[in-house]
Amino acid sequence: MVFFKRHFNINRFQEIAFRFRVQVLAALLLFTVFMAVFALQLRMDAGFEKQMPSGHEYIQTFNQYRDDVLGANRLNVVLKARKGTIWTKEGLARLHGLTQAVTFLPNINRLGVQSLWTPNSYVNEITEEGFRADPVIPGTVTPEALTPELVGQVRQATANGGFVGTLVSKGQDSAMVIAEINEMDAQGRKVDYVAYNAILENEIRKKFEDADFEVQIIGFAKQIGDVAAGAAGVVKFCLMALLLTALAVYWYCRSVRFTVLPVLCSLVSLVWQFGTLRLLGYGLDPLAVLVPFLVFAIGVSHGVQQINYIVRGIAAGMSCEHAAKASFKGLLVPGVLALVTAFVSFVTLVLIPIPMVKELAITASIGVGYKIVTNLVMLPLAASMLSVGKDYAVDAMRQQLIRARWLAVLGRVAEPKTAVAIVLATLALFAASAWYSSDRLVGTLQPGAPELHADSRYNLDAKSISENYSTGLDWLTVVLETPADSCEQVAYGRYQDSFDAAMRNVPGVMSVSSFAEQMKIYNEGYNEGNPRMFVVPLDSANYAALGVEIGRVRGFLNKNCSMLASHLYLADHKAETINRVIAQVRQYRDANRLNGLTLRLAAGNAGVIAAVNAEVEKSELPMMLYVYAAIVLLVFAVYRDLRAVIACCLPLTVATFIGYAFMKQLQIGLTVATLPVMVLAVGIGVDYAFYIYSRLQAHLACGEPIGAALEKSIQEIGIATIFTAITLSIGVATWSFSALKFQADMGKLLSFMFLVNLVMAMTALPAFAVVLERMFPRTRPIKLSAALSH
């Protein structure tokens, strides 16, 4: 890290940059125009398979048997009669139209569509002529030909086939159409989920919903589409936060030009970021739509520090050019250090083997990387070309004196007794927050789509379907692997039957549908409905014959009987529910073994969610350790002092655990959406720490005692730090009113973390610096060349 020690190189870099500032700014302007062309082409890009952790045990199972079991990217469409039951000519006729409309939606696996009107919904029975498997609604029946007698027959067939609770609600006032969406079409093009959501609304809901019938739609395509639609609100609230930030910056510097500069430079980096993403072939995932503003917040933080330094210089009698040069030289090293740390923080997200998270990490890292140019080079160069009058300098001096008076209170942190008390309080807070957050959950803590509010249309639909059907959108598929050609091995079917019975008693499991369950239904039907025959048959020939019948229906076994599937339908996809069920599956597997049979987890959408949660949980600790290791190395490389490492890093660690405790208190789980916020919190905290400690080192290098050095550092940097944190906190607090729940949660969490990092930087960091200085006195003064520049 020789760069950080060579003061001459910084001076030389500054001289070259300012000598050619017009050319540099012109080049940056041309680059901005070029990137803007591509930035305008950036589009939302959602994908179901982007959420799957590559290489995870559950995803390997899912991929191996994805053509044999129920697809995880499922679409459930329910037609509900607002009055009475679905058993009317109008109800069944509209269900027929809805089934046809769903079948011919883009990217639908047509063979997998199921409703009362599809031929894969049939009733097995034995008659005088022998075995029969008739569709619930015969193919000869048309909607126009429906009579009360035919409707009654369909109703009876639905009950006999066991479709009440699956294709028809328990209260029989609604019926369901089930479909599976292929991620790619025949030409290899990905589904555009934003456009798909519009099709679902216009071609399905609006067409079939009226005063007599309600249409409910749930599934990944609908969920992510609603999130993308709510992204317009994200932009609105981000603009509101931007306006509040601009107004606050103006209040702080009392200059329109100095207000526009940090905001404009931060926006320029966003243009570069979006343009780069487009050039790299990426889109912007709806679940990562907040990342650009998180990066923007980092830019504003550094921009305000620059403006603070420049205004202080003007108040001291410097011209804009000289003040900008001083800011450039004084903040380049701590600014680069802070941004490199934030860059490393976001890059560590690549450790999580989820394509969506990796894209998010790339998006954030590109943005932070560009901040080094826009906020540390472009901003002071542009500021140097401005000019202010004498009146502005006088007013700036007056404002500095006013702020210095009330900021002097924080200088008492440097008093030894106060510092010791703050250190002890910080350590106690660290222990308490670490203990309280030790059992924090990874994943979703509420039912329904976690990105949307409980009263959103999607979550209301999901709740209604969950209450009225035994099979909802959340299911966990457990695969029973057996030797090839095991179609006559009764032991495997009976093992699955015992497994199903155990799983039905697990809290959170609404129902179980499996090969063994179908075997029992078929066996009873082929024995004149005798309830005593609702068992897996012992006779291998009968077992094999029924297996052939069940094999006609997708999702329960494969062609050579080497895989049997048990679908556990869950009440919700909360992390607590999924973890409980998976734990019970593992416990049963360990306690009940059968030669030749392997119980494998897991497919279904709950299996995908479980894999995501597992990867987030597994990656969290290594990721945070890498982040803090990078911070420790950078701090030590710059300051060559273990006291600096402790003073900068320990308050940051405390803030992180306080954030975890806050998440637990507000029931915010650690997910792919919240993880970047915690990483950002580390980045913001590093900004505050580096800027304050750099000024402390500079004053110590001048021979000042620790108390006086801290007091001056707080006077110089404290006001900008406090101002930045409060401004950003108020800005993101407006997100609490967003239509997207995950944006509202992120607003609360971000607002809290901005303030926590502020408190830690302004109290704990100086206190630790004082205590460590007293415990380990310096044997020799700091050399100015080793300190950061004035």
Coordinates of C-alpha atoms in Angstrom, one line a residue, residues 411-684:
G411 CA -15.9 17.0 22.0
R412 CA -16.5 15.8 25.5
V413 CA -16.1 12.3 24.2
A414 CA -12.4 12.9 24.3
E415 CA -12.5 13.3 28.1
P416 CA -11.0 10.1 29.6
K417 CA -13.8 9.4 32.0
T418 CA -16.5 9.9 29.4
A419 CA -14.5 7.8 26.9
V420 CA -14.3 4.9 29.3
A421 CA -18.0 5.0 30.1
I422 CA -18.8 5.1 26.3
V423 CA -16.5 2.1 25.7
L424 CA -18.1 0.1 28.4
A425 CA -21.6 1.0 27.2
T426 CA -20.6 0.1 23.7
L427 CA -19.2 -3.3 24.7
A428 CA -22.4 -4.0 26.8
L429 CA -24.5 -3.1 23.8
F430 CA -22.5 -5.3 21.6
A431 CA -23.0 -8.3 23.9
A432 CA -26.7 -7.6 24.3
S433 CA -27.4 -7.2 20.6
A434 CA -25.3 -10.3 19.7
W435 CA -27.2 -12.4 22.2
Y436 CA -30.6 -11.0 21.1
S437 CA -29.9 -11.6 17.4
S438 CA -28.2 -14.9 17.8
D439 CA -31.4 -16.8 16.8
R440 CA -32.4 -14.5 14.0
L441 CA -34.1 -16.3 11.1
V442 CA -32.9 -16.5 7.5
G443 CA -35.7 -16.3 5.0
T444 CA -39.2 -15.0 5.0
L445 CA -40.9 -14.5 8.3
Q446 CA -44.5 -13.8 7.1
P447 CA -46.8 -15.7 4.9
G448 CA -47.6 -14.7 1.3
A449 CA -45.3 -12.8 -1.0
P450 CA -42.8 -11.1 1.3
E451 CA -42.2 -8.3 -1.2
L452 CA -45.9 -7.2 -1.1
H453 CA -48.0 -5.9 1.8
A454 CA -50.5 -8.3 3.5
D455 CA -53.5 -6.4 2.0
S456 CA -52.1 -6.5 -1.6
R457 CA -54.3 -8.2 -4.2
Y458 CA -51.7 -11.0 -4.6
N459 CA -51.5 -11.8 -0.9
L460 CA -55.2 -11.7 -0.5
D461 CA -55.6 -14.1 -3.3
A462 CA -52.9 -16.4 -1.8
K463 CA -54.6 -16.3 1.6
S464 CA -58.0 -17.2 0.1
I465 CA -56.6 -20.1 -1.9
S466 CA -54.6 -21.4 1.1
E467 CA -57.8 -21.4 3.2
N468 CA -60.0 -23.0 0.6
Y469 CA -57.7 -25.5 -1.0
S470 CA -55.6 -28.3 0.4
T471 CA -53.0 -27.7 -2.3
G472 CA -51.7 -24.1 -2.6
L473 CA -48.7 -22.6 -4.3
D474 CA -46.3 -23.7 -1.5
W475 CA -45.2 -27.3 -1.7
L476 CA -42.1 -29.3 -0.9
T477 CA -41.4 -32.4 -3.1
V478 CA -39.5 -35.2 -1.5
V479 CA -38.0 -37.7 -4.0
L480 CA -37.7 -41.4 -3.1
E481 CA -35.0 -42.9 -5.3
T482 CA -35.3 -46.6 -5.9
P483 CA -33.4 -49.1 -8.2
A484 CA -34.4 -49.1 -11.8
D485 CA -37.4 -51.3 -12.8
S486 CA -38.9 -51.3 -9.3
C487 CA -42.5 -51.3 -10.5
E488 CA -43.4 -54.4 -8.6
Q489 CA -41.5 -53.6 -5.4
V490 CA -44.4 -53.2 -3.0
A491 CA -42.0 -52.4 -0.1
Y492 CA -41.1 -49.0 -1.6
G493 CA -44.7 -47.9 -2.0
R494 CA -45.5 -49.0 1.6
Y495 CA -42.4 -47.1 2.9
Q496 CA -43.7 -44.0 1.1
D497 CA -47.1 -44.5 2.7
S498 CA -45.6 -44.6 6.2
F499 CA -43.5 -41.5 5.3
D500 CA -46.6 -39.7 4.1
A501 CA -48.5 -40.5 7.3
A502 CA -45.7 -39.1 9.4
M503 CA -45.5 -35.9 7.4
R504 CA -49.3 -35.3 7.7
N505 CA -48.8 -34.7 11.4
V506 CA -46.1 -32.1 11.0
P507 CA -47.5 -28.6 11.8
G508 CA -47.6 -26.5 8.6
V509 CA -48.3 -29.4 6.3
M510 CA -51.8 -29.1 4.9
S511 CA -51.9 -32.2 2.8
V512 CA -49.7 -34.8 1.1
S513 CA -50.1 -36.0 -2.5
S514 CA -47.9 -38.9 -3.6
F515 CA -47.6 -42.1 -5.6
A516 CA -48.6 -44.1 -2.5
E517 CA -51.6 -41.9 -1.9
Q518 CA -52.7 -42.3 -5.6
M519 CA -52.2 -46.1 -5.2
K520 CA -54.6 -46.2 -2.3
I521 CA -57.2 -44.1 -4.2
Y522 CA -57.0 -46.3 -7.3
N523 CA -57.1 -49.5 -5.2
E524 CA -60.2 -48.3 -3.4
G525 CA -61.8 -47.3 -6.7
Y526 CA -61.1 -50.6 -8.3
N527 CA -62.7 -52.5 -5.4
E528 CA -66.1 -50.9 -5.6
G529 CA -65.2 -48.0 -3.3
N530 CA -64.6 -50.3 -0.3
P531 CA -62.9 -48.1 2.3
R532 CA -61.0 -51.1 3.7
M533 CA -59.2 -51.2 0.4
F534 CA -57.8 -47.7 0.8
V535 CA -54.3 -49.2 1.2
V536 CA -51.2 -49.9 -0.8
P537 CA -51.8 -53.4 -2.1
L538 CA -49.6 -56.3 -1.0
D539 CA -49.9 -58.2 -4.3
S540 CA -47.0 -57.2 -6.5
A541 CA -48.9 -57.8 -9.8
N542 CA -51.8 -55.6 -8.6
Y543 CA -49.3 -53.0 -7.4
A544 CA -47.6 -52.9 -10.8
A545 CA -50.9 -52.7 -12.7
L546 CA -52.1 -49.8 -10.6
G547 CA -48.7 -48.1 -11.1
V548 CA -49.2 -48.2 -14.8
E549 CA -52.5 -46.3 -14.3
I550 CA -50.9 -43.7 -12.0
G551 CA -48.0 -43.2 -14.5
R552 CA -50.5 -41.6 -16.9
V553 CA -50.6 -38.6 -14.5
R554 CA -47.4 -36.5 -14.4
G555 CA -45.7 -35.8 -11.1
F556 CA -45.8 -39.1 -9.1
L557 CA -43.2 -41.5 -10.7
N558 CA -41.0 -41.8 -13.7
K559 CA -41.1 -44.3 -16.5
N560 CA -38.9 -47.1 -14.9
C561 CA -40.2 -46.6 -11.4
S562 CA -36.8 -45.5 -10.1
M563 CA -38.4 -42.4 -8.6
L564 CA -41.5 -41.9 -6.4
A565 CA -42.5 -38.4 -5.4
S566 CA -44.2 -37.1 -2.2
H567 CA -45.6 -33.6 -2.5
L568 CA -46.0 -31.9 0.9
Y569 CA -48.4 -28.9 0.5
L570 CA -47.6 -26.3 3.1
A571 CA -49.7 -23.6 4.8
D572 CA -47.1 -21.0 3.8
H573 CA -43.5 -20.6 2.8
K574 CA -42.3 -18.9 6.0
A575 CA -38.7 -19.9 6.9
E576 CA -40.0 -21.4 10.2
T577 CA -42.5 -23.6 8.4
I578 CA -40.1 -24.9 5.7
N579 CA -37.3 -25.4 8.3
R580 CA -39.6 -27.4 10.5
V581 CA -40.8 -29.7 7.7
I582 CA -37.3 -30.3 6.3
A583 CA -36.1 -31.1 9.8
Q584 CA -38.8 -33.7 10.2
V585 CA -38.0 -35.2 6.8
R586 CA -34.4 -35.6 7.7
Q587 CA -35.3 -37.1 11.1
Y588 CA -37.6 -39.6 9.4
R589 CA -34.9 -40.5 6.9
D590 CA -32.3 -41.1 9.6
A591 CA -34.7 -43.2 11.7
N592 CA -36.3 -45.3 9.0
R593 CA -33.9 -46.8 6.4
L594 CA -34.8 -49.3 3.7
N595 CA -32.2 -51.1 1.5
G596 CA -32.1 -49.7 -2.0
L597 CA -34.2 -46.6 -1.2
T598 CA -32.8 -43.0 -0.8
L599 CA -34.9 -40.1 0.5
R600 CA -33.8 -36.9 -1.3
L601 CA -34.6 -33.3 -0.7
A602 CA -36.1 -31.3 -2.4
A603 CA -38.1 -30.0 -5.3
G604 CA -41.2 -27.8 -5.5
N605 CA -41.2 -24.0 -4.9
A606 CA -40.6 -24.6 -1.2
G607 CA -37.5 -26.6 -2.0
V608 CA -36.2 -23.7 -4.1
I609 CA -36.9 -21.3 -1.2
A610 CA -35.2 -23.7 1.3
A611 CA -32.1 -23.9 -0.9
V612 CA -32.0 -20.1 -1.2
N613 CA -32.3 -19.7 2.6
A614 CA -29.7 -22.3 3.2
E615 CA -27.2 -20.6 0.9
V616 CA -27.8 -17.2 2.4
E617 CA -27.3 -18.6 5.9
K618 CA -24.2 -20.5 4.9
S619 CA -22.7 -17.6 3.0
E620 CA -23.5 -14.8 5.5
L621 CA -20.7 -15.5 8.1
P622 CA -17.9 -16.1 5.5
M623 CA -19.1 -13.0 3.6
M624 CA -19.1 -10.7 6.6
L625 CA -15.7 -12.1 7.7
Y626 CA -14.2 -11.3 4.2
V627 CA -15.7 -7.8 4.5
Y628 CA -14.2 -7.2 7.9
A629 CA -10.9 -8.8 6.9
A630 CA -10.7 -6.4 4.0
I631 CA -11.5 -3.5 6.2
V632 CA -8.9 -4.6 8.8
L633 CA -6.2 -5.0 6.1
L634 CA -6.9 -1.7 4.5
V635 CA -7.0 0.2 7.8
F636 CA -3.7 -1.4 9.0
A637 CA -2.1 -0.8 5.6
V638 CA -2.9 2.9 5.7
Y639 CA -2.4 3.7 9.4
R640 CA 0.1 0.9 10.4
D641 CA -1.5 1.0 13.8
L642 CA -3.6 -1.7 15.6
R643 CA -5.3 1.0 17.6
A644 CA -6.7 2.4 14.4
V645 CA -8.0 -1.1 13.4
I646 CA -9.8 -1.5 16.7
A647 CA -11.2 2.0 16.8
C648 CA -12.5 1.9 13.2
C649 CA -13.7 -1.7 13.1
L650 CA -15.2 -2.5 16.5
P651 CA -17.9 0.3 16.4
L652 CA -18.7 -0.9 12.9
T653 CA -19.2 -4.5 14.2
V654 CA -21.4 -3.3 17.0
A655 CA -23.6 -1.4 14.5
T656 CA -24.0 -4.5 12.4
F657 CA -25.3 -6.6 15.3
I658 CA -27.6 -3.8 16.4
G659 CA -29.0 -3.9 12.9
Y660 CA -29.5 -7.7 13.2
A661 CA -31.4 -7.1 16.5
F662 CA -33.5 -4.4 14.8
M663 CA -34.4 -6.9 12.0
K664 CA -35.4 -9.5 14.5
Q665 CA -37.6 -7.0 16.4
L666 CA -39.4 -5.9 13.3
Q667 CA -39.7 -9.4 11.9
I668 CA -37.5 -8.8 8.9
G669 CA -35.7 -11.9 7.8
L670 CA -32.3 -12.1 6.3
T671 CA -33.0 -12.6 2.6
V672 CA -31.4 -11.8 -0.8
A673 CA -33.3 -8.4 -0.5
T674 CA -32.1 -7.5 3.0
L675 CA -28.5 -8.8 2.7
P676 CA -27.3 -5.9 0.5
V677 CA -28.7 -3.4 3.0
M678 CA -26.5 -4.9 5.8
V679 CA -23.5 -4.8 3.4
L680 CA -24.4 -1.1 2.6
A681 CA -24.6 -0.4 6.3
V682 CA -21.0 -1.6 6.6
G683 CA -20.0 0.6 3.7
I684 CA -21.6 3.7 5.1

